[in-house]
Tab-separated table of C-alpha atoms and ligand atoms in Angstrom:
chain	number	residue	atom	x	y	z
A	622	UNK	CA	2.374	4.399	121.133
A	623	UNK	CA	2.720	6.346	117.528
A	624	UNK	CA	1.812	10.402	118.104
A	625	UNK	CA	-2.060	10.209	116.690
A	626	UNK	CA	-1.039	13.849	115.379
A	627	UNK	CA	1.223	11.980	112.849
A	628	UNK	CA	-2.150	10.373	110.968
A	629	UNK	CA	-2.734	14.314	110.085
A	630	UNK	CA	-0.220	14.069	106.985
A	631	UNK	CA	1.367	17.459	105.881
A	632	UNK	CA	3.598	20.026	107.123
A	633	UNK	CA	2.427	23.122	105.436
A	634	UNK	CA	1.568	26.126	108.305
A	635	UNK	CA	-2.032	25.584	108.058
A	636	UNK	CA	-1.454	22.362	108.878
A	637	UNK	CA	0.403	23.052	111.365
A	638	UNK	CA	-1.835	25.370	112.880
A	639	UNK	CA	-4.525	23.240	113.085
A	640	UNK	CA	-2.497	20.000	114.502
A	641	UNK	CA	-1.826	22.720	117.346
A	642	UNK	CA	-5.426	23.173	117.573
A	643	UNK	CA	-6.444	19.545	117.430
A	644	UNK	CA	-4.045	19.220	120.605
A	645	UNK	CA	-5.456	21.908	122.211
A	646	UNK	CA	-9.044	21.130	122.002
A	647	UNK	CA	-8.345	17.281	122.412
A	648	UNK	CA	-7.472	17.534	125.939
A	649	UNK	CA	-10.951	19.598	126.815
A	650	UNK	CA	-14.524	18.350	126.674
A	651	UNK	CA	-16.427	20.847	124.909
A	652	UNK	CA	-17.958	20.387	121.700
A	653	UNK	CA	-16.093	20.772	118.215
A	654	UNK	CA	-17.589	21.467	115.188
A	655	UNK	CA	-14.891	20.945	111.892
A	656	UNK	CA	-15.667	22.739	108.829
A	657	UNK	CA	-14.081	21.925	105.168
A	658	UNK	CA	-14.994	20.988	101.798
A	659	UNK	CA	-15.234	17.587	101.027
A	660	UNK	CA	-12.682	15.181	101.206
A	661	UNK	CA	-10.417	17.774	102.823
A	662	UNK	CA	-9.698	15.443	105.783
A	663	UNK	CA	-12.589	16.513	108.891
A	664	UNK	CA	-13.019	12.550	109.557
A	665	UNK	CA	-9.324	12.199	110.108
A	666	UNK	CA	-9.052	15.290	112.631
A	667	UNK	CA	-12.045	14.212	114.435
A	668	UNK	CA	-10.463	10.717	115.052
A	669	UNK	CA	-7.107	12.582	115.938
A	670	UNK	CA	-9.021	14.468	118.478
A	671	UNK	CA	-10.423	11.259	119.929
A	672	UNK	CA	-7.062	9.363	119.912
A	673	UNK	CA	-5.283	12.361	121.880
A	674	UNK	CA	-8.041	12.948	124.327
A	675	UNK	CA	-8.432	11.272	127.647
A	676	UNK	CA	-11.277	9.165	125.991
A	677	UNK	CA	-9.013	7.255	123.662
A	678	UNK	CA	-9.854	3.844	125.296
A	679	UNK	CA	-13.507	4.258	124.722
A	680	UNK	CA	-15.166	3.598	121.639
A	681	UNK	CA	-15.381	6.259	118.511
A	682	UNK	CA	-18.627	6.094	116.999
A	683	UNK	CA	-18.519	7.634	113.710
A	684	UNK	CA	-21.713	8.557	111.195
A	685	UNK	CA	-22.690	10.696	108.294
A	686	UNK	CA	-26.212	12.238	109.008
A	687	UNK	CA	-27.159	12.185	105.218
A	688	UNK	CA	-26.709	8.359	105.158
A	689	UNK	CA	-29.716	8.042	107.272
A	690	UNK	CA	-33.084	8.187	105.992
A	691	UNK	CA	-34.993	10.898	108.046
A	692	UNK	CA	-37.526	8.262	109.458
A	693	UNK	CA	-34.571	6.474	110.965
A	694	UNK	CA	-32.277	9.143	112.441
A	695	UNK	CA	-33.748	9.009	115.999
A	696	UNK	CA	-34.049	5.270	116.315
A	697	UNK	CA	-29.973	5.097	114.872
A	698	UNK	CA	-28.695	7.486	117.414
A	699	UNK	CA	-30.727	6.712	120.517
A	700	UNK	CA	-32.014	3.335	119.958
A	701	UNK	CA	-35.251	1.152	120.138
A	702	UNK	CA	-37.080	-1.025	122.686
A	703	UNK	CA	-38.325	-4.453	121.483
A	704	UNK	CA	-41.948	-3.763	120.355
A	705	UNK	CA	-41.209	-0.199	119.768
A	706	UNK	CA	-42.355	-0.345	116.153
A	707	UNK	CA	-43.548	-2.858	113.962
A	708	UNK	CA	-40.398	-4.456	112.734
A	709	UNK	CA	-38.634	-3.802	115.883
A	710	UNK	CA	-38.283	-7.452	117.604
A	711	UNK	CA	-35.350	-7.095	119.636
A	712	UNK	CA	-33.773	-4.048	121.249
A	713	UNK	CA	-31.105	-1.827	119.685
A	714	UNK	CA	-28.702	0.061	121.209
A	715	UNK	CA	-28.371	3.740	119.742
A	716	UNK	CA	-25.014	5.273	118.591
A	717	UNK	CA	-24.875	7.572	121.593
A	718	UNK	CA	-25.254	4.587	124.027
A	719	UNK	CA	-22.560	2.806	121.907
A	720	UNK	CA	-20.036	5.762	121.735
A	721	UNK	CA	-20.526	5.710	125.910
A	722	UNK	CA	-17.435	7.011	127.513
A	723	UNK	CA	-15.693	7.903	123.848
A	724	UNK	CA	-17.124	10.050	121.193
A	725	UNK	CA	-19.491	10.471	118.891
A	726	UNK	CA	-18.592	11.971	115.579
A	727	UNK	CA	-21.759	13.131	113.275
A	728	UNK	CA	-20.530	14.247	109.971
A	729	UNK	CA	-22.717	16.218	107.559
A	730	UNK	CA	-24.323	17.471	110.509
A	731	UNK	CA	-25.525	20.949	108.457
A	732	UNK	CA	-27.865	18.486	106.723
A	733	UNK	CA	-30.000	16.710	109.501
A	734	UNK	CA	-33.687	17.208	109.309
A	735	UNK	CA	-35.118	20.412	111.212
A	736	UNK	CA	-37.995	18.454	112.821
A	737	UNK	CA	-35.069	15.881	114.700
A	738	UNK	CA	-33.150	19.185	115.225
A	739	UNK	CA	-34.947	20.099	118.917
A	740	UNK	CA	-34.476	16.419	120.020
A	741	UNK	CA	-30.955	15.970	119.414
A	742	UNK	CA	-30.505	19.718	121.085
A	743	UNK	CA	-32.039	18.508	124.438
A	744	UNK	CA	-30.409	15.136	124.245
A	745	UNK	CA	-26.918	17.449	124.606
A	746	UNK	CA	-28.341	19.533	126.968
A	747	UNK	CA	-29.497	17.114	129.275
A	748	UNK	CA	-26.909	14.404	128.647
A	749	UNK	CA	-29.506	11.724	128.845
A	750	UNK	CA	-31.034	9.435	125.671
A	751	UNK	CA	-34.511	8.022	125.805
A	752	UNK	CA	-34.954	4.951	123.523
A	753	UNK	CA	-37.938	4.545	121.322
A	754	UNK	CA	-40.412	2.469	123.214
A	755	UNK	CA	-39.074	3.380	126.430
A	756	UNK	CA	-39.841	5.835	128.934
A	757	UNK	CA	-36.554	5.936	130.969
A	758	UNK	CA	-33.611	8.248	130.200
A	759	UNK	CA	-30.299	6.991	130.190
A	760	UNK	CA	-27.330	9.044	131.341
A	761	UNK	CA	-24.940	9.512	128.802
A	762	UNK	CA	-21.277	10.565	128.893
A	763	UNK	CA	-20.040	11.268	125.094
A	764	UNK	CA	-18.108	13.912	123.821
A	765	UNK	CA	-19.587	15.116	120.727
A	766	UNK	CA	-17.894	16.039	117.524
A	767	UNK	CA	-19.773	16.947	114.205
A	768	UNK	CA	-18.552	18.305	111.097
A	769	UNK	CA	-19.893	19.650	107.938
A	770	UNK	CA	-19.000	21.090	104.163
A	771	UNK	CA	-22.515	23.309	104.315
A	772	UNK	CA	-22.676	26.919	104.746
A	773	UNK	CA	-23.970	26.396	108.119
A	774	UNK	CA	-24.071	29.626	109.179
A	775	UNK	CA	-25.989	30.227	106.074
A	776	UNK	CA	-28.425	27.523	106.903
A	777	UNK	CA	-29.065	29.385	110.300
A	778	UNK	CA	-29.920	32.511	108.866
A	779	UNK	CA	-32.312	30.908	106.182
A	780	UNK	CA	-34.180	28.956	109.000
A	781	UNK	CA	-33.017	25.647	107.984
A	782	UNK	CA	-30.974	25.270	110.656
A	783	UNK	CA	-31.558	25.794	114.514
A	784	UNK	CA	-29.204	28.779	116.222
A	785	UNK	CA	-29.266	26.984	119.335
A	786	UNK	CA	-28.498	23.917	118.338
A	787	UNK	CA	-25.081	25.574	116.168
A	788	UNK	CA	-24.291	27.063	119.541
A	789	UNK	CA	-24.178	24.161	121.622
A	790	UNK	CA	-22.206	22.527	118.686
A	791	UNK	CA	-19.510	24.694	117.829
A	792	UNK	CA	-17.954	26.044	121.263
A	793	UNK	CA	-14.968	25.379	119.159
A	794	UNK	CA	-14.932	25.843	115.095
A	795	UNK	CA	-12.006	23.874	113.509
A	796	UNK	CA	-11.295	24.446	109.583
A	797	UNK	CA	-9.698	21.829	107.824
A	798	UNK	CA	-7.939	23.737	104.655
A	799	UNK	CA	-8.654	22.360	101.188
A	800	UNK	CA	-5.927	20.900	99.940
A	801	UNK	CA	-5.116	23.838	96.768
A	802	UNK	CA	-4.025	26.156	99.940
A	803	UNK	CA	-1.315	23.658	100.993
A	804	UNK	CA	-0.246	22.188	97.988
A	805	UNK	CA	3.239	21.803	99.666
A	806	UNK	CA	1.850	18.672	101.633
A	807	UNK	CA	1.135	16.868	98.278
A	808	UNK	CA	4.486	15.259	97.710
A	809	UNK	CA	3.889	14.112	101.681
A	810	UNK	CA	0.344	12.818	101.064
A	811	UNK	CA	1.448	11.008	97.641
A	812	UNK	CA	4.093	9.003	99.671
A	813	UNK	CA	2.008	8.112	102.328
A	814	UNK	CA	-0.861	7.037	99.762
A	815	UNK	CA	1.760	5.299	97.818
A	816	UNK	CA	3.129	3.408	101.105
A	817	UNK	CA	-0.578	2.698	102.193
A	818	UNK	CA	-2.059	1.545	98.857
A	819	UNK	CA	1.313	0.039	97.454
A	820	UNK	CA	1.392	-2.215	100.721
A	821	UNK	CA	-2.104	-3.295	100.086
A	822	UNK	CA	-1.306	-4.300	96.026
A	823	UNK	CA	1.793	-6.042	97.563
A	824	UNK	CA	3.829	-4.141	95.105
A	825	UNK	CA	6.663	-1.564	95.507
A	826	UNK	CA	4.867	1.360	93.745
A	827	UNK	CA	7.349	3.933	91.719
A	828	UNK	CA	6.918	7.470	93.420
A	829	UNK	CA	5.686	10.248	90.166
A	830	UNK	CA	8.669	12.171	89.176
A	831	UNK	CA	9.365	16.374	89.321
A	832	UNK	CA	7.225	16.929	86.230
A	833	UNK	CA	4.654	14.540	87.369
A	834	UNK	CA	4.658	16.327	90.552
A	835	UNK	CA	4.417	19.965	89.346
A	836	UNK	CA	1.111	18.786	87.227
A	837	UNK	CA	-0.328	17.486	90.858
A	838	UNK	CA	0.731	20.996	92.276
A	839	UNK	CA	-0.846	22.921	89.920
A	840	UNK	CA	-4.296	21.013	89.966
A	841	UNK	CA	-6.819	22.490	92.289
A	842	UNK	CA	-8.095	19.552	93.569
A	843	UNK	CA	-11.710	20.308	93.974
A	844	UNK	CA	-12.217	16.813	95.484
A	845	UNK	CA	-9.283	17.868	98.038
A	846	UNK	CA	-7.228	14.721	99.804
A	847	UNK	CA	-9.432	11.857	99.054
A	848	UNK	CA	-9.404	12.800	95.115
A	849	UNK	CA	-5.476	12.730	95.385
A	850	UNK	CA	-5.746	9.310	97.293
A	851	UNK	CA	-7.880	8.156	94.621
A	852	UNK	CA	-5.188	9.694	91.932
A	853	UNK	CA	-2.692	7.806	94.171
A	854	UNK	CA	-4.573	4.449	93.467
A	855	UNK	CA	-4.912	4.929	89.715
A	856	UNK	CA	-1.033	5.839	89.856
A	857	UNK	CA	0.118	2.505	91.217
A	858	UNK	CA	-1.956	0.652	88.663
A	859	UNK	CA	-1.827	3.086	85.638
A	860	UNK	CA	1.044	4.982	86.044
A	861	UNK	CA	0.801	8.327	83.786
A	862	UNK	CA	-2.461	7.493	82.300
A	863	UNK	CA	-3.764	8.458	85.639
A	864	UNK	CA	-3.185	11.996	84.848
A	865	UNK	CA	-5.690	11.844	82.406
A	866	UNK	CA	-8.873	11.763	84.800
A	867	UNK	CA	-7.481	14.919	86.352
A	868	UNK	CA	-8.451	17.711	83.644
A	869	UNK	CA	-11.817	16.073	83.076
A	870	UNK	CA	-12.604	16.372	86.695
A	871	UNK	CA	-11.499	20.136	86.745
A	872	UNK	CA	-13.320	20.977	84.200
A	873	UNK	CA	-16.421	19.723	85.560
A	874	UNK	CA	-15.781	20.512	89.489
A	875	UNK	CA	-15.117	24.515	88.805
A	876	UNK	CA	-18.818	24.510	86.864
A	877	UNK	CA	-20.716	22.078	88.857
A	878	UNK	CA	-19.677	22.989	92.631
A	879	UNK	CA	-21.622	24.862	94.499
A	880	UNK	CA	-18.719	27.586	95.257
A	881	UNK	CA	-20.518	29.392	97.934
A	882	UNK	CA	-20.828	26.265	99.918
A	883	UNK	CA	-16.900	25.927	99.761
A	884	UNK	CA	-16.179	29.874	100.611
A	885	UNK	CA	-18.198	30.073	103.502
A	886	UNK	CA	-15.431	27.666	104.900
A	887	UNK	CA	-12.556	29.549	103.748
A	888	UNK	CA	-10.612	32.560	105.360
A	889	UNK	CA	-10.514	35.893	102.934
A	890	UNK	CA	-6.988	35.229	101.778
A	891	UNK	CA	-7.989	31.905	100.583
A	892	UNK	CA	-11.091	33.121	98.892
A	893	UNK	CA	-8.841	35.904	97.013
A	894	UNK	CA	-6.098	33.198	96.112
A	895	UNK	CA	-8.935	31.201	94.637
A	896	UNK	CA	-10.317	33.832	92.992
A	897	UNK	CA	-6.811	34.713	91.222
A	898	UNK	CA	-6.590	31.206	90.388
A	899	UNK	CA	-9.409	30.875	88.509
A	900	UNK	CA	-9.315	33.968	86.561
A	901	UNK	CA	-5.397	33.128	85.653
A	902	UNK	CA	-6.965	29.546	84.653
A	903	UNK	CA	-9.343	31.603	82.635
A	904	UNK	CA	-7.216	33.746	80.876
A	905	UNK	CA	-4.698	31.041	79.737
A	906	UNK	CA	-2.053	32.399	82.328
A	907	UNK	CA	-1.630	35.837	80.883
A	908	UNK	CA	-1.466	37.752	84.063
A	909	UNK	CA	-1.779	41.313	82.161
A	910	UNK	CA	-5.086	40.384	81.008
A	911	UNK	CA	-5.843	38.608	84.432
A	912	UNK	CA	-4.839	41.684	86.685
A	913	UNK	CA	-7.266	43.641	83.809
A	914	UNK	CA	-10.247	41.512	84.938
A	915	UNK	CA	-9.448	41.483	88.333
A	916	UNK	CA	-9.062	45.439	88.240
A	917	UNK	CA	-5.397	45.008	89.676
A	918	UNK	CA	-2.406	46.763	88.862
A	919	UNK	CA	0.092	44.074	87.525
A	920	UNK	CA	2.872	44.543	90.301
A	921	UNK	CA	0.087	43.844	92.649
A	922	UNK	CA	-0.873	40.687	90.824
A	923	UNK	CA	2.514	39.320	90.254
A	924	UNK	CA	2.608	39.988	94.758
A	925	UNK	CA	-0.235	38.528	95.136
A	926	UNK	CA	0.609	35.237	93.120
A	927	UNK	CA	4.138	35.127	94.892
A	928	UNK	CA	2.274	35.584	98.133
A	929	UNK	CA	-0.406	32.662	97.302
A	930	UNK	CA	2.366	30.802	95.469
A	931	UNK	CA	0.042	30.672	92.170
A	932	UNK	CA	3.133	30.353	89.691
A	933	UNK	CA	2.165	27.423	88.841
A	934	UNK	CA	-1.409	28.214	87.363
A	935	UNK	CA	-1.484	27.720	83.518
A	936	UNK	CA	-4.256	27.415	80.831
A	937	UNK	CA	-5.631	23.864	80.047
A	938	UNK	CA	-4.442	24.214	76.732
A	939	UNK	CA	-0.481	24.759	77.656
A	940	UNK	CA	-1.171	21.790	80.138
A	941	UNK	CA	-2.071	19.529	77.398
A	942	UNK	CA	0.481	20.772	75.029
A	943	UNK	CA	3.020	19.873	77.869
A	944	UNK	CA	1.922	16.958	78.370
A	945	UNK	CA	1.703	15.516	74.725
B	1461	ATP	N1	-4.090	15.235	106.555
B	1461	ATP	C1	-4.482	13.758	105.801
B	1461	ATP	N2	-3.269	13.008	106.297
B	1461	ATP	C2	-3.413	11.515	105.790
B	1461	ATP	N3	-4.944	11.271	105.247
B	1461	ATP	C3	-5.315	12.104	104.681
B	1461	ATP	C4	-5.497	13.673	105.402
B	1461	ATP	N4	-6.707	14.389	104.739
B	1461	ATP	C5	-7.419	13.518	104.538
B	1461	ATP	N5	-6.583	12.170	104.324
B	1461	ATP	C6	-7.381	10.833	103.614
B	1461	ATP	O1	-8.373	11.394	102.757
B	1461	ATP	C7	-9.423	10.595	102.655
B	1461	ATP	C8	-10.576	11.741	102.850
B	1461	ATP	O2	-10.704	12.177	104.189
B	1461	ATP	P1	-12.002	12.366	105.137
B	1461	ATP	O3	-12.806	11.286	105.011
B	1461	ATP	O4	-11.527	12.559	106.402
B	1461	ATP	O5	-12.611	13.404	104.461
B	1461	ATP	P2	-13.783	14.380	104.826
B	1461	ATP	O6	-13.516	15.872	105.424
B	1461	ATP	O7	-14.404	13.732	105.890
B	1461	ATP	O8	-14.676	13.720	103.800
B	1461	ATP	P3	-16.494	14.080	103.501
B	1461	ATP	O9	-16.613	15.758	103.630
B	1461	ATP	O10	-16.568	13.686	101.972
B	1461	ATP	O11	-16.836	13.346	104.709
B	1461	ATP	C9	-9.540	9.253	103.847
B	1461	ATP	O12	-8.983	8.187	103.508
B	1461	ATP	C10	-8.644	10.085	104.540
B	1461	ATP	O13	-7.918	8.933	105.205
B	1462	MG	MG1	-16.130	12.637	106.162
């Protein structure tokens, strides 16, 4: 059987560390909370944990909590009996029961309604569910993995998320680093997606050359691996034209994204690297100006640029000229 860890593509230090943690937590039974930006690979990590765990032959049931309307969340997760409500013609098994013996993966857990959090906590504590319309408790043997891109600690302090539930869920926390903090992984990911999608289209795709690859490394990937995957799909059919979509996206994303949401899942080093990257970008790559804006000596900015491998950061204008 192929090594499940191989489905997490990348060999950067951060990804190697992540794979190590994944292998460690897989064997254990305790809940895992996966933190990381949208599209960074949280679900890939959850599936890999399951595939490495003793539960691997039982089901993996994944569900985004945001995708379920508030009124339906209980029946979706716990199921219902025939006649439980007007439309309930026949019994329906909930996701927890479907995952029996295996793993349930609840994505966007930070966004579940407060009103439902207490119910969920009780199910986790008692390891039993009750289908809607039934008084009988059904014992469940399910490992719970959750994920969120929301600043869940902040939600707790603001009263939107129960602290007792969080402590139930985050026995072990895994952080999936954003793509811009592991740009060394870009070539391997591009190759991976070229293979996967090339095969799907039944063609032998042409790999991007060194110059295009450099542009991919310079780009901050606000949509992370999912955005890179979309790029590769466009690249297969459009070639260089696929690059045009990137700048537009970046201009929008840095203005529109809720930065604090992302920062709460990052380490101080990552935040520092990101701030420097943004200021450099804003200063058109002018390091003297950037150092002044950041209140740093030039020498110390240079050191940080080297340490965080930010050498490629250019202004948007410079990029456009290079391309034209
Ligand atoms: N390290 C990786 N190796 C291979 N493929 C990856 C990797 N990370 C992400 N992907 C791919 O990128 C896409 C997005 O990943 P995934 O769905 O796991 O992200 P996510 O963090 O769960 O996103 P969201 O927050 O939007 O739910 C998927 O197609 C996934 O297969
Ligand atoms: Mg996901």
